[in-house]
Amino acid sequence: MQTCANCGNTAQDMFSITRDEMTRHFDSFECAIHMMAPRCAHCQCAILGHPVRKEGGAFCCSHCAEGSESSQVPTQ
């Protein structure tokens, strides 16, 4: 039996995801998404599809990509 890297449940029917030479085991897609999906630079939600890229950031949608400009704190 293996243990889910996210929730700690143990089960026989797990699946594995390898990224950057690190393999993690999960019992559900929900756990895998929670732990491994990239986060929107504006609202921090999990990005499940292709991200909207703008100025080096990854965003969940064009609304967040546009809104990111107004939420940035100016540097001095």
Coordinates of N, CA and C in Angstrom, one line a residue:
M1 N 0.8 -1.2 0.0 CA 0.0 0.0 0.0 C 0.9 1.2 0.0
Q2 N 0.4 2.3 -0.7 CA 1.1 3.5 -0.7 C 0.3 4.6 -0.1
T3 N 0.9 5.7 0.3 CA 0.3 6.8 0.9 C 0.2 8.0 0.0
C4 N -1.0 8.7 -0.1 CA -1.2 9.8 -0.9 C -0.3 11.0 -0.4
A5 N 0.4 11.6 -1.3 CA 1.3 12.7 -0.9 C 0.6 13.9 -0.4
N6 N -0.7 14.1 -0.7 CA -1.4 15.3 -0.3 C -2.2 15.0 0.9
C7 N -3.1 14.0 0.9 CA -4.0 13.9 2.0 C -3.6 12.8 3.1
G8 N -2.7 12.0 2.7 CA -2.2 10.9 3.7 C -3.0 9.7 3.7
N9 N -4.0 9.5 2.8 CA -4.8 8.3 2.8 C -3.9 7.2 2.2
T10 N -4.1 6.0 2.7 CA -3.4 4.8 2.1 C -4.4 4.0 1.3
A11 N -3.9 3.5 0.2 CA -4.8 2.7 -0.7 C -3.9 1.9 -1.6
Q12 N -4.5 0.9 -2.3 CA -3.7 0.0 -3.2 C -3.8 0.6 -4.6
D13 N -4.8 1.3 -4.9 CA -5.0 1.7 -6.3 C -4.7 3.2 -6.5
M14 N -3.4 3.5 -6.3 CA -2.9 4.9 -6.5 C -2.3 5.1 -7.8
F15 N -2.1 6.3 -8.2 CA -1.3 6.6 -9.4 C -0.2 7.5 -9.1
S16 N 0.8 7.6 -9.9 CA 2.0 8.4 -9.7 C 2.2 9.4 -10.7
I17 N 2.7 10.6 -10.3 CA 3.1 11.6 -11.2 C 4.6 12.0 -11.0
T18 N 5.3 12.0 -12.0 CA 6.8 12.4 -11.9 C 7.0 13.7 -12.6
R19 N 7.6 14.7 -11.8 CA 7.9 16.0 -12.4 C 9.3 16.4 -11.8
D20 N 10.2 16.9 -12.6 CA 11.5 17.3 -12.2 C 12.2 16.1 -11.4
E21 N 12.1 14.9 -11.9 CA 12.7 13.7 -11.3 C 12.2 13.4 -9.9
M22 N 11.1 14.0 -9.5 CA 10.5 13.6 -8.2 C 9.1 13.0 -8.5
T23 N 8.9 11.8 -7.9 CA 7.7 11.0 -8.1 C 6.8 11.1 -6.9
R24 N 5.6 11.5 -7.1 CA 4.6 11.5 -5.9 C 3.4 10.6 -6.3
H25 N 2.8 10.0 -5.2 CA 1.7 9.1 -5.4 C 0.4 9.8 -4.9
F26 N -0.7 9.6 -5.6 CA -1.9 10.2 -5.2 C -3.1 9.2 -5.3
D27 N -4.1 9.5 -4.5 CA -5.3 8.6 -4.6 C -6.4 9.2 -5.4
S28 N -6.3 10.5 -5.8 CA -7.3 11.1 -6.6 C -6.7 12.3 -7.4
F29 N -7.4 12.6 -8.5 CA -7.0 13.8 -9.3 C -7.1 15.1 -8.4
E30 N -8.1 15.1 -7.6 CA -8.2 16.3 -6.7 C -6.9 16.5 -5.9
C31 N -6.4 15.5 -5.3 CA -5.2 15.6 -4.5 C -4.0 16.0 -5.4
A32 N -3.9 15.4 -6.6 CA -2.8 15.7 -7.5 C -2.9 17.2 -7.9
I33 N -4.0 17.7 -8.2 CA -4.2 19.1 -8.7 C -3.9 20.0 -7.5
H34 N -4.4 19.7 -6.3 CA -4.1 20.6 -5.2 C -2.6 20.7 -4.9
M35 N -1.9 19.7 -5.1 CA -0.5 19.7 -4.8 C 0.4 20.2 -5.9
M36 N 0.0 19.9 -7.2 CA 1.0 20.1 -8.3 C 0.6 21.1 -9.3
A37 N -0.7 21.5 -9.4 CA -1.1 22.5 -10.4 C -0.5 23.8 -10.1
P38 N -0.1 24.5 -11.2 CA 0.4 25.9 -11.0 C -0.7 26.8 -10.5
R39 N -0.4 27.9 -9.8 CA -1.4 28.8 -9.3 C -1.4 30.1 -10.0
C40 N -2.5 30.7 -10.2 CA -2.7 32.0 -10.8 C -1.9 33.0 -10.0
A41 N -1.2 33.9 -10.7 CA -0.4 34.9 -10.1 C -1.3 36.0 -9.5
H42 N -2.5 36.0 -9.9 CA -3.4 37.1 -9.4 C -4.4 36.6 -8.3
C43 N -5.1 35.5 -8.5 CA -6.1 35.0 -7.6 C -5.7 33.8 -6.8
Q44 N -4.6 33.1 -7.2 CA -4.1 31.9 -6.6 C -4.9 30.7 -6.8
C45 N -5.9 30.7 -7.7 CA -6.6 29.4 -8.0 C -5.7 28.5 -8.8
A46 N -6.0 27.2 -8.7 CA -5.2 26.2 -9.5 C -5.5 26.4 -11.0
I47 N -4.5 26.4 -11.8 CA -4.7 26.5 -13.2 C -4.7 25.1 -13.8
L48 N -5.9 24.7 -14.3 CA -6.1 23.3 -14.8 C -5.9 23.2 -16.3
G49 N -5.9 24.2 -17.0 CA -5.7 24.1 -18.5 C -4.5 24.9 -18.8
H50 N -4.4 25.4 -20.1 CA -3.3 26.3 -20.5 C -3.4 27.6 -19.8
P51 N -2.3 28.1 -19.2 CA -2.4 29.4 -18.6 C -2.4 30.5 -19.6
V52 N -2.9 31.7 -19.2 CA -2.7 32.9 -19.9 C -1.4 33.5 -19.4
R53 N -0.4 33.7 -20.3 CA 0.9 34.2 -19.9 C 1.0 35.7 -20.2
K54 N 1.5 36.5 -19.2 CA 1.7 37.9 -19.5 C 2.8 38.4 -18.6
E55 N 3.7 39.0 -19.2 CA 4.8 39.7 -18.4 C 5.5 38.7 -17.4
G56 N 5.7 37.5 -17.9 CA 6.4 36.5 -17.0 C 5.5 35.8 -16.0
G57 N 4.2 36.1 -15.9 CA 3.3 35.5 -15.0 C 2.4 34.5 -15.7
A58 N 1.9 33.6 -14.9 CA 0.9 32.6 -15.4 C -0.4 32.9 -14.7
F59 N -1.5 33.0 -15.5 CA -2.8 33.4 -14.9 C -3.9 32.4 -15.4
C60 N -5.0 32.3 -14.6 CA -6.0 31.4 -14.9 C -6.9 31.9 -16.1
C61 N -7.0 33.2 -16.3 CA -7.8 33.7 -17.3 C -7.3 35.1 -17.7
S62 N -7.9 35.7 -18.8 CA -7.5 37.0 -19.2 C -7.9 38.1 -18.2
H63 N -9.0 37.9 -17.5 CA -9.4 38.8 -16.5 C -8.4 39.0 -15.4
C64 N -7.8 37.9 -14.9 CA -6.8 38.0 -13.9 C -5.5 38.5 -14.5
A65 N -5.2 38.2 -15.7 CA -4.0 38.8 -16.4 C -4.1 40.3 -16.5
E66 N -5.2 40.8 -16.8 CA -5.4 42.2 -16.9 C -5.5 42.8 -15.5
G67 N -6.1 42.2 -14.6 CA -6.3 42.7 -13.2 C -5.0 42.7 -12.4
S68 N -4.0 41.9 -12.9 CA -2.7 41.9 -12.1 C -2.0 43.2 -12.1
E69 N -2.2 44.0 -13.2 CA -1.5 45.3 -13.2 C -1.9 46.2 -12.1
S70 N -3.2 46.2 -11.9 CA -3.8 47.2 -10.9 C -3.5 46.7 -9.4
S71 N -3.2 45.4 -9.3 CA -3.0 44.9 -7.9 C -1.5 44.9 -7.5
Q72 N -0.6 45.2 -8.4 CA 0.8 45.2 -8.1 C 1.2 46.5 -7.3
V73 N 2.0 46.3 -6.3 CA 2.5 47.4 -5.4 C 3.7 48.0 -6.2
P74 N 3.7 49.3 -6.4 CA 4.8 49.9 -7.1 C 6.1 49.8 -6.3
T75 N 7.2 49.6 -7.0 CA 8.5 49.5 -6.3 C 9.1 50.9 -6.3
Q76 N 9.9 51.1 -5.2 CA 10.6 52.4 -5.1 C 12.0 52.3 -5.4

